[in-house]
Each structure stands twice: as structure tokens, then as C-alpha cells.
PDB file of C-alpha atoms in Angstrom:
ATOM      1  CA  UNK A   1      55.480   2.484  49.990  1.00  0.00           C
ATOM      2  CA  UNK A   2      54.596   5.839  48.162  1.00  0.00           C
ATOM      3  CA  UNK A   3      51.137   6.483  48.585  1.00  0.00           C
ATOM      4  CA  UNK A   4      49.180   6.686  45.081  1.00  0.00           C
ATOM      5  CA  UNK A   5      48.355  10.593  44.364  1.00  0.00           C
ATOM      6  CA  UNK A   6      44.309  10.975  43.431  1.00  0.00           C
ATOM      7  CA  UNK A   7      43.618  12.916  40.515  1.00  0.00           C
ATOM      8  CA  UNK A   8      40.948  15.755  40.944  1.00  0.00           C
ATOM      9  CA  UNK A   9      38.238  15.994  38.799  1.00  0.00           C
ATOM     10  CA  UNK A  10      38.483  19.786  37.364  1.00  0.00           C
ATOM     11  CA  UNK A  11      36.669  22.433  39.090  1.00  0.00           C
ATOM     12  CA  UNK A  12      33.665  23.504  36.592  1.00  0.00           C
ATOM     13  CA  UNK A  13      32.030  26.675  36.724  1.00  0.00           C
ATOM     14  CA  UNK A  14      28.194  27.184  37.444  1.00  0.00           C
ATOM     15  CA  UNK A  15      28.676  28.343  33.403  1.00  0.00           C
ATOM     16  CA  UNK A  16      30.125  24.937  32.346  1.00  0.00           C
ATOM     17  CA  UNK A  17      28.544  22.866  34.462  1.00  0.00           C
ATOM     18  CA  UNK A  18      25.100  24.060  32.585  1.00  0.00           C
ATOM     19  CA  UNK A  19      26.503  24.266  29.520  1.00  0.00           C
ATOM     20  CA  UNK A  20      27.494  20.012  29.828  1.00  0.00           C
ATOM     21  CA  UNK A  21      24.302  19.544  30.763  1.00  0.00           C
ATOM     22  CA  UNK A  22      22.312  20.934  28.093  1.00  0.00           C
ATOM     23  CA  UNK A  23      25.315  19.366  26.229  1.00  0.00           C
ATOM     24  CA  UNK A  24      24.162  15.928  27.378  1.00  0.00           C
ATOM     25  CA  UNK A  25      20.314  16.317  27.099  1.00  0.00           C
ATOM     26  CA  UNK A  26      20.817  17.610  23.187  1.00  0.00           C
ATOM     27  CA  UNK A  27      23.370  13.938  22.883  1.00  0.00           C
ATOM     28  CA  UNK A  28      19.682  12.145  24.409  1.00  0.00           C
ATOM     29  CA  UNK A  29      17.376  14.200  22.219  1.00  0.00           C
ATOM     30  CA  UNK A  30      19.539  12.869  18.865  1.00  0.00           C
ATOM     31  CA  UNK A  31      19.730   9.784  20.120  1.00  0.00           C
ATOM     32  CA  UNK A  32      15.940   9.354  20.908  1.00  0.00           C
ATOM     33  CA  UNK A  33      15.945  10.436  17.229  1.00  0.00           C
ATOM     34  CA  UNK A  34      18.011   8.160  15.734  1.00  0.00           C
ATOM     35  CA  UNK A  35      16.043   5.518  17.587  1.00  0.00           C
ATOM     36  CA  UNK A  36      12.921   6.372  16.645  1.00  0.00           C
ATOM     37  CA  UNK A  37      14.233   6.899  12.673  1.00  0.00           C
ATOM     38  CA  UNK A  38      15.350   3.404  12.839  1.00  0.00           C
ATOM     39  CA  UNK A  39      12.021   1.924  14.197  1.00  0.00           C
ATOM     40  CA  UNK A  40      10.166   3.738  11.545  1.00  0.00           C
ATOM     41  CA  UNK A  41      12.847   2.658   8.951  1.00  0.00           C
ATOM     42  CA  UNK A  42      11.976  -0.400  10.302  1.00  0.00           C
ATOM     43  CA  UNK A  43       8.232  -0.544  10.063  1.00  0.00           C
ATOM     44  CA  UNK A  44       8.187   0.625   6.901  1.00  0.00           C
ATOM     45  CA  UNK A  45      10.105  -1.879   5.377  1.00  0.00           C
ATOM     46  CA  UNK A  46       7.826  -4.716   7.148  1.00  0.00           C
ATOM     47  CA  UNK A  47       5.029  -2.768   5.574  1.00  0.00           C
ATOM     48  CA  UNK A  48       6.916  -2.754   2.180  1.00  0.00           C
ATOM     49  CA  UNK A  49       7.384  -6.462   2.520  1.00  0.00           C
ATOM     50  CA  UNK A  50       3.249  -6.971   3.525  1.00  0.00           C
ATOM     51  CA  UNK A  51       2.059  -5.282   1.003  1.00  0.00           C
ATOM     52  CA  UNK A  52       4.324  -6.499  -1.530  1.00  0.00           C
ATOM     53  CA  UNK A  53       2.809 -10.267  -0.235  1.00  0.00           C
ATOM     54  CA  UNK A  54      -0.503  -9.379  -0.429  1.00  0.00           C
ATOM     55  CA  UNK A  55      -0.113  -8.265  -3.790  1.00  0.00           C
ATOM     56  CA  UNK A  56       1.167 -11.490  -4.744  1.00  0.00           C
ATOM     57  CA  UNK A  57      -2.627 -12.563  -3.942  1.00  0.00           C
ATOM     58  CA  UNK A  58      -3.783  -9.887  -5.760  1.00  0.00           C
ATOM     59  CA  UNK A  59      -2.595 -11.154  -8.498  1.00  0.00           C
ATOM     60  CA  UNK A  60      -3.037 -14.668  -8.410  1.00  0.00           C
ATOM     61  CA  UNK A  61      -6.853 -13.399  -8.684  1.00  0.00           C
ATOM     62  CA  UNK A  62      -5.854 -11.445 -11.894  1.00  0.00           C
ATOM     63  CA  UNK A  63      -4.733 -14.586 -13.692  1.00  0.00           C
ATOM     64  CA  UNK A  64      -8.117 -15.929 -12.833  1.00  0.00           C
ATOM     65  CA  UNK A  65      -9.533 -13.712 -15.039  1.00  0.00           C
ATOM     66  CA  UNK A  66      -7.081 -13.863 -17.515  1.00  0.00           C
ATOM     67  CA  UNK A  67      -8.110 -17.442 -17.641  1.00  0.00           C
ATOM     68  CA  UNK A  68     -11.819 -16.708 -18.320  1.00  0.00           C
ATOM     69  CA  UNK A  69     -10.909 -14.363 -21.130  1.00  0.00           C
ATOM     70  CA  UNK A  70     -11.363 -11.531 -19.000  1.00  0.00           C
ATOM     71  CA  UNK A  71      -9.076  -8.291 -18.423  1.00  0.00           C
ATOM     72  CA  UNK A  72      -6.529  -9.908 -15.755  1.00  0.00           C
ATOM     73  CA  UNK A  73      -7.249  -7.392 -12.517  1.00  0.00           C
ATOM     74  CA  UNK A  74      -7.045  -9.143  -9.313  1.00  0.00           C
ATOM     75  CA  UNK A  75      -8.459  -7.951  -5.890  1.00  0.00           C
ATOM     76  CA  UNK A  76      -7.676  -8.672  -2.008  1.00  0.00           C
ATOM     77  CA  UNK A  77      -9.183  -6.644   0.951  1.00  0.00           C
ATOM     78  CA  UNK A  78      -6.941  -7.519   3.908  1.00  0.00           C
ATOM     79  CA  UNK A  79      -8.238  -6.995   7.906  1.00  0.00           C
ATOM     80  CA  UNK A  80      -5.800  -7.295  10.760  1.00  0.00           C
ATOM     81  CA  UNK A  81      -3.335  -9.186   8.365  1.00  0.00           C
ATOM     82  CA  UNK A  82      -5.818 -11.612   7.105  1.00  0.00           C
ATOM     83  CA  UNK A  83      -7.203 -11.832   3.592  1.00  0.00           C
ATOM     84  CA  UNK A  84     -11.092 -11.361   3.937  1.00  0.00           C
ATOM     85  CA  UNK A  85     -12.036 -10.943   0.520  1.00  0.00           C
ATOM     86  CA  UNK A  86     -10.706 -11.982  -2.901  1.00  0.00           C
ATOM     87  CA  UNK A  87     -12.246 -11.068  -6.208  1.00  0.00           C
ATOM     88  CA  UNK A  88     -11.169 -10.988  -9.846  1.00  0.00           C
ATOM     89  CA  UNK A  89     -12.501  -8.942 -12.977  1.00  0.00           C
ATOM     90  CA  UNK A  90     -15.583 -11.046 -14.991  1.00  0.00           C
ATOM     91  CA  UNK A  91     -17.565  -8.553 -16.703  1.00  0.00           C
ATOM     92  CA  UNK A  92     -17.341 -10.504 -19.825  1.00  0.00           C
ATOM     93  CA  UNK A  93     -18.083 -13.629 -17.934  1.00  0.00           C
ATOM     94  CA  UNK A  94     -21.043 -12.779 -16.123  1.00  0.00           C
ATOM     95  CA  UNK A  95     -21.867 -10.405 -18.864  1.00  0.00           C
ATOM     96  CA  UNK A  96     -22.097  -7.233 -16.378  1.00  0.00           C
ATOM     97  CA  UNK A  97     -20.553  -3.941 -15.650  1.00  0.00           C
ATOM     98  CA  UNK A  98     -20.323  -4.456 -12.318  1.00  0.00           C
ATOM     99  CA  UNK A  99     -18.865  -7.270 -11.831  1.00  0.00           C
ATOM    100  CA  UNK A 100     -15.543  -5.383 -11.503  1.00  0.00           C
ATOM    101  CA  UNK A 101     -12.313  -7.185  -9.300  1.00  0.00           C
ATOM    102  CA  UNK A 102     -13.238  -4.493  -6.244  1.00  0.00           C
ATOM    103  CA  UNK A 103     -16.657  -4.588  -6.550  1.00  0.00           C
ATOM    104  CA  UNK A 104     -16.993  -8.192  -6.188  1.00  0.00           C
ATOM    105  CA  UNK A 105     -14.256  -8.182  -3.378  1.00  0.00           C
ATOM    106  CA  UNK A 106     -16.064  -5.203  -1.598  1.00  0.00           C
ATOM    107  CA  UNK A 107     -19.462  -7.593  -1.397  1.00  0.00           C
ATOM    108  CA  UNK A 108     -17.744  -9.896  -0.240  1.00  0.00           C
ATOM    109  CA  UNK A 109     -15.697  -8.561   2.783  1.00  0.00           C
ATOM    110  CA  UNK A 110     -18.937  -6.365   3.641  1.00  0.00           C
ATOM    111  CA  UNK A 111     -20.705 -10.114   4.356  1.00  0.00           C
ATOM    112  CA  UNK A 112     -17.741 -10.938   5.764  1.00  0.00           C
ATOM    113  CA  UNK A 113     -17.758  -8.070   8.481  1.00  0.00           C
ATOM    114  CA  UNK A 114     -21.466  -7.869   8.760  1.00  0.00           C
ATOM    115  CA  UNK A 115     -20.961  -4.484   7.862  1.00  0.00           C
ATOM    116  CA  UNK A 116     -20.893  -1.776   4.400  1.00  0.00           C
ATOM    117  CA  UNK A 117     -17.746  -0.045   6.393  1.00  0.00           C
ATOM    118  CA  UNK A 118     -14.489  -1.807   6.018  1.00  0.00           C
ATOM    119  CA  UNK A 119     -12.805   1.287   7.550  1.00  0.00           C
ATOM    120  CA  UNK A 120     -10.134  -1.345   9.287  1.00  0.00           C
ATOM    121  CA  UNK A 121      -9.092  -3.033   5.914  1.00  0.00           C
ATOM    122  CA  UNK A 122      -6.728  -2.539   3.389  1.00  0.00           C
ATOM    123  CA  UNK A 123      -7.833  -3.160  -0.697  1.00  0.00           C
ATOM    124  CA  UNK A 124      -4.575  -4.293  -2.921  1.00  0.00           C
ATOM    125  CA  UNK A 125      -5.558  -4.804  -6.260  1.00  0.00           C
ATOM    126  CA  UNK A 126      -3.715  -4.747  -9.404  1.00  0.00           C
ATOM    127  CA  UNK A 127      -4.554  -1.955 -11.378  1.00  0.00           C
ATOM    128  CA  UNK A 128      -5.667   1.469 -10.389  1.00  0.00           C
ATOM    129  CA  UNK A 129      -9.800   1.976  -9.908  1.00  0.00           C
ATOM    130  CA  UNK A 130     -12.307   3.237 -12.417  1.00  0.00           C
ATOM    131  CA  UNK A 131     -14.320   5.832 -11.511  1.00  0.00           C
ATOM    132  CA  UNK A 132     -17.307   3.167 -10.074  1.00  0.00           C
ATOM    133  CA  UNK A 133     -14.422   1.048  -8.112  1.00  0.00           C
ATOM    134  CA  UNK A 134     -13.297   4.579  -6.914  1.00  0.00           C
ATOM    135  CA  UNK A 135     -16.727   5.586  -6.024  1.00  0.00           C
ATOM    136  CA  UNK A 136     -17.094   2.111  -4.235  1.00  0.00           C
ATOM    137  CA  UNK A 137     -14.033   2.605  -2.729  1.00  0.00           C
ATOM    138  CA  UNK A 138     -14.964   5.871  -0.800  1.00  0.00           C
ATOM    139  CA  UNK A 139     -18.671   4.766  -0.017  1.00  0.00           C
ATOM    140  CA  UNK A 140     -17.077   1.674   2.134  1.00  0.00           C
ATOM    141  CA  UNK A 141     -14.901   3.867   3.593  1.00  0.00           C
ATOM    142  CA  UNK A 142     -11.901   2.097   3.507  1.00  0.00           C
ATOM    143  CA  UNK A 143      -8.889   3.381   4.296  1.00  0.00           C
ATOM    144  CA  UNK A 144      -5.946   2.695   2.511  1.00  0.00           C
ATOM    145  CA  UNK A 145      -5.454   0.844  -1.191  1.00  0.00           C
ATOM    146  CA  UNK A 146      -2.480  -0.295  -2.266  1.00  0.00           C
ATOM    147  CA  UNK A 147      -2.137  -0.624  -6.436  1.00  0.00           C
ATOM    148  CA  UNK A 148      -0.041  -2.695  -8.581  1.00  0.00           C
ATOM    149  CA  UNK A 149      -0.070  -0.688 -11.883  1.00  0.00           C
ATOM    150  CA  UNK A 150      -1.810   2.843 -12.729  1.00  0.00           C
ATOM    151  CA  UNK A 151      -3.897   2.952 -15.776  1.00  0.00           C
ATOM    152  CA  UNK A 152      -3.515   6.238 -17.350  1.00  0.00           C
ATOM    153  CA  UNK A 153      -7.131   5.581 -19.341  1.00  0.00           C
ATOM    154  CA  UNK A 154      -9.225   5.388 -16.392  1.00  0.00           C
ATOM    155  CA  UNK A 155      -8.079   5.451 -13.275  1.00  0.00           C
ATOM    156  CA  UNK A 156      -9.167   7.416 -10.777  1.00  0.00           C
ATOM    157  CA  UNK A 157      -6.882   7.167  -8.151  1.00  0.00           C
ATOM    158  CA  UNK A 158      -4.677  10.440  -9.605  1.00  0.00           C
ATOM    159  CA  UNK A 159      -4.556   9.443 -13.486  1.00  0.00           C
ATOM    160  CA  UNK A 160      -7.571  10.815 -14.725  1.00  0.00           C
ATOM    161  CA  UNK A 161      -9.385  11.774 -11.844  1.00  0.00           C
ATOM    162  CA  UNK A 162      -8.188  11.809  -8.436  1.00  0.00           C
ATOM    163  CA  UNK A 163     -11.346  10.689  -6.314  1.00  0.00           C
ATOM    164  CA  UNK A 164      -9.377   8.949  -3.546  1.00  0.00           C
ATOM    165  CA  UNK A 165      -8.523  12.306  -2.320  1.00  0.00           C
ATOM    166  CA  UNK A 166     -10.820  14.264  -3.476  1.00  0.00           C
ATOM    167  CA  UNK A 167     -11.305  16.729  -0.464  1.00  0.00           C
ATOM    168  CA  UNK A 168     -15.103  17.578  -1.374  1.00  0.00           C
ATOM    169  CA  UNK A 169     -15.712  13.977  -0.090  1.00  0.00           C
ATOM    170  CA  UNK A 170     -16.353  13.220   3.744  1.00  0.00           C
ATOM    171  CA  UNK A 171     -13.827  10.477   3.243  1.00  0.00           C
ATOM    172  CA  UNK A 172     -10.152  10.628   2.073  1.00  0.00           C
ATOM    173  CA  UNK A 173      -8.031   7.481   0.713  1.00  0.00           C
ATOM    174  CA  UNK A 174      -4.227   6.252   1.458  1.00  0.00           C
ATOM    175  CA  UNK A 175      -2.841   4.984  -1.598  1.00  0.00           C
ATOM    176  CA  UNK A 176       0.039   3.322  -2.396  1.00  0.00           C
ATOM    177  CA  UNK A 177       0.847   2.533  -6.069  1.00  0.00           C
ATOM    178  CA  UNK A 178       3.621   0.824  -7.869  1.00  0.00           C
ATOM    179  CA  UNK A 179       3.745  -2.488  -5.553  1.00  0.00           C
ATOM    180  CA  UNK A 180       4.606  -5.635  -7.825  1.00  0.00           C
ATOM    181  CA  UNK A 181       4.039  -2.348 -10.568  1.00  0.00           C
ATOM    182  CA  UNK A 182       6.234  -4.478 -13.511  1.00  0.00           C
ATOM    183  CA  UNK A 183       4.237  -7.996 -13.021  1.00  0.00           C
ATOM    184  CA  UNK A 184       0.998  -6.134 -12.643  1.00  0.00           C
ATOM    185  CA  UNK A 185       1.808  -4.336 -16.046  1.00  0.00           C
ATOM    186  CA  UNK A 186       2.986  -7.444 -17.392  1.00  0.00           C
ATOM    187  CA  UNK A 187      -0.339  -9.380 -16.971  1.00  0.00           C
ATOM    188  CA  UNK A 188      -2.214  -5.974 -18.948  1.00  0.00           C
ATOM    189  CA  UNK A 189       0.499  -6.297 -21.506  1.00  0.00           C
ATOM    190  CA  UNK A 190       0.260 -10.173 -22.422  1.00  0.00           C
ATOM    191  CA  UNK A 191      -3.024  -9.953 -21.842  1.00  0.00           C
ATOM    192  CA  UNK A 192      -4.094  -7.136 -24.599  1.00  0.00           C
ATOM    193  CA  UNK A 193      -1.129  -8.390 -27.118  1.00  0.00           C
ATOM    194  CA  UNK A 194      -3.052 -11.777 -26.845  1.00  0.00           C
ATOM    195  CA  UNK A 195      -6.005 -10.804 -28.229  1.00  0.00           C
ATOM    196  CA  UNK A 196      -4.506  -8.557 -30.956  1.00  0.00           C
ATOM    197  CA  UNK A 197      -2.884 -11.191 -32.110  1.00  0.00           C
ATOM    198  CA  UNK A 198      -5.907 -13.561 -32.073  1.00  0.00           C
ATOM    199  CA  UNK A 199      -7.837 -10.606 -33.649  1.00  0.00           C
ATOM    200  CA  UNK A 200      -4.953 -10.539 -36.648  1.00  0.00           C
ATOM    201  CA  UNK A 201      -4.848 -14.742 -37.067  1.00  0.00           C
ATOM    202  CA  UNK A 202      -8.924 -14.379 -37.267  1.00  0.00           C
ATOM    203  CA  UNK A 203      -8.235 -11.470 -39.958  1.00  0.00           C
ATOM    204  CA  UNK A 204      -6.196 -13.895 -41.675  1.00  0.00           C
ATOM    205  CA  UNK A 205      -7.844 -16.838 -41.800  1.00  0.00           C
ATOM    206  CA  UNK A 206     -11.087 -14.718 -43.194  1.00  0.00           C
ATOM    207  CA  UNK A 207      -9.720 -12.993 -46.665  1.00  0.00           C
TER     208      UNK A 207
END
């Protein structure tokens, strides 16, 4: 029988042998990196697909106020996952100017917590915050909001006024805006063509 022949390996030089390793530990460093891209890919699409439920209950609150005859803005302040807090706009209903969806909802989850800073929850509600909702918003130190629709009028979470970020403030704000943005819209929309239209029928009926 011929005996089988065994292939060397090739000889490397000192040179080549360093230059295949830093060959292999660049291969790790991408690959570390495509890893890690993926996992954040990752997270943020489960945070895309959280906030876009919590909205959801965000605006199940506006419709409650679209119900009372109010503006339809809808408010959830969310800890650890959990809804904590839910409040809708009635400042026609309770004939006051603060009863405002965050305001309410910020009252709320402060009793819940036993405490005025909710700087572990996240506020979703429906359209951006007036300049007291804003205010609010920085005073409980909250972290991160996450808004349906802007409102170019008054908002003051970058349409008007940016106080979420304002950097003169000892507190800074995460936002996120345009989550369930065309439903959120949608309920403003209805909402103010409603009345014009009941305002016109009334116009009617009078002459």
C-alpha cells in the first residue's frame, strides 16, 4: 500500500502571521458590530411596536372626550410597561382650564407613585402639549413623551415653543412624535368639522 503523502501547512512569516491576526480580530470587531446593530434594530422595533400599543390607549381616552363634547386628546403615563394613569381632555366638562388630558393623568400617576416625580414613566398622549401640559411635563420630571399628532397652534413640544428641551431648564424631555400620527389627526379633524357643521345647521335653522 502507498502510504498517503501529508500536506504541509505553508510556512508564514513573523510578517504574515501578524498581519492574519489583526486580519481575524478586525473579522470579530465587524462581527461584534453587526451583532450589536441587529439587537438594537431589534429593540427598537419592540419599542416601535410598545409605543404604538400604548397609543392605542391613548386614544381610546381621546374618544372619551370626544363623547362629552370635548376636544378628543387622550392621555396614558406608562411605568415598567404598565398603564398607571389615564386621563382625557374635559375643560368644557368640568368647566376648567386645567383640566387638560396630561394634567389630569399627571395627578393621577403622582397618587399612584406616592410621589410628584414620575422620572421612571413614559406620557403618550395624542396631541402635542400646551405650554401648561409642557410646563407640567418638566416639573414631574418625566422622561420621555411619546405624541400622536403635533399641533402647530400650540404646542410646545418644538411647534411653537420647544420647552421639552429647552436647555435653560434643569430637566430635558425625550420625545417621540408621529406614533398613530394619521388616527390621532383624524379624531382633531372629525372632531372640529363636527361642530362647524353643527355651527352652520344652527345658522340655518335661525334666519
Amino acid at each position: 500500500m502507498k502510504k498517503e503523502r501529508k500536506i504541509q501547512a505553508p510556512i508564514l512569516s513573523q510578517e504574515e502571521k501578524g498581519e492574519a491576526t489583526r486580519r481575524k480580530r478586525w473579522e470579530m470587531r465587524q462581527e461584534k458590530k453587526r451583532l450589536a446593530a441587529e439587537k438594537e434594530k431589534e429593540q427598537a422595533l419592540a419599542r416601535q411596536k410598545e409605543d404604538e400599543a400604548f397609543m392605542k390607549e391613548a386614544v381610546k381616552q381621546a374618544k372619551k372626550a370626544a363623547a362629552l363634547g370635548d376636544v378628543p386628546i387622550g392621555c396614558v403615563i406608562v411605568r415598567e410597561g404598565t398603564v398607571i394613569a389615564r386621563g382625557y381632555n374635559r375643560r368644557n366638562a368640568d368647566k376648567s382650564v386645567l383640566s387638560h388630558a396630561e394634567i389630569i393623568s399627571i395627578r393621577k400617576a403622582c397618587k399612584k407613585t406616592g410621589d410628584w416625580r414620575l422620572e421612571d414613566c413614559t406620557m403618550y398622549v395624542t396631541l402635542e402639549p400646551c405650554p401648561m401640559c409642557a410646563g407640567a411635563i418638566v416639573q414631574a420630571r418625566i422622561p420621555r413623551v411619546v405624541i400622536g399628532c403635533m399641533n402647530p397652534k400650540a404646542g410646545c413640544a418644538g411647534s411653537v415653543l420647544d420647552m421639552l428641551h429647552e436647555p435653560g431648564f434643569n430637566h430635558q424631555v425625550e420625545t417621540v412624535s408621529g406614533v398613530a400620527e394619521k388616527e390621532c389627526s383624524d379624531l382633531m379633524k372629525n372632531f372640529f368639522q363636527g361642530l362647524r357643521r353643527q355651527h352652520r345647521e344652527g345658522s340655518e335653522e335661525g334666519a
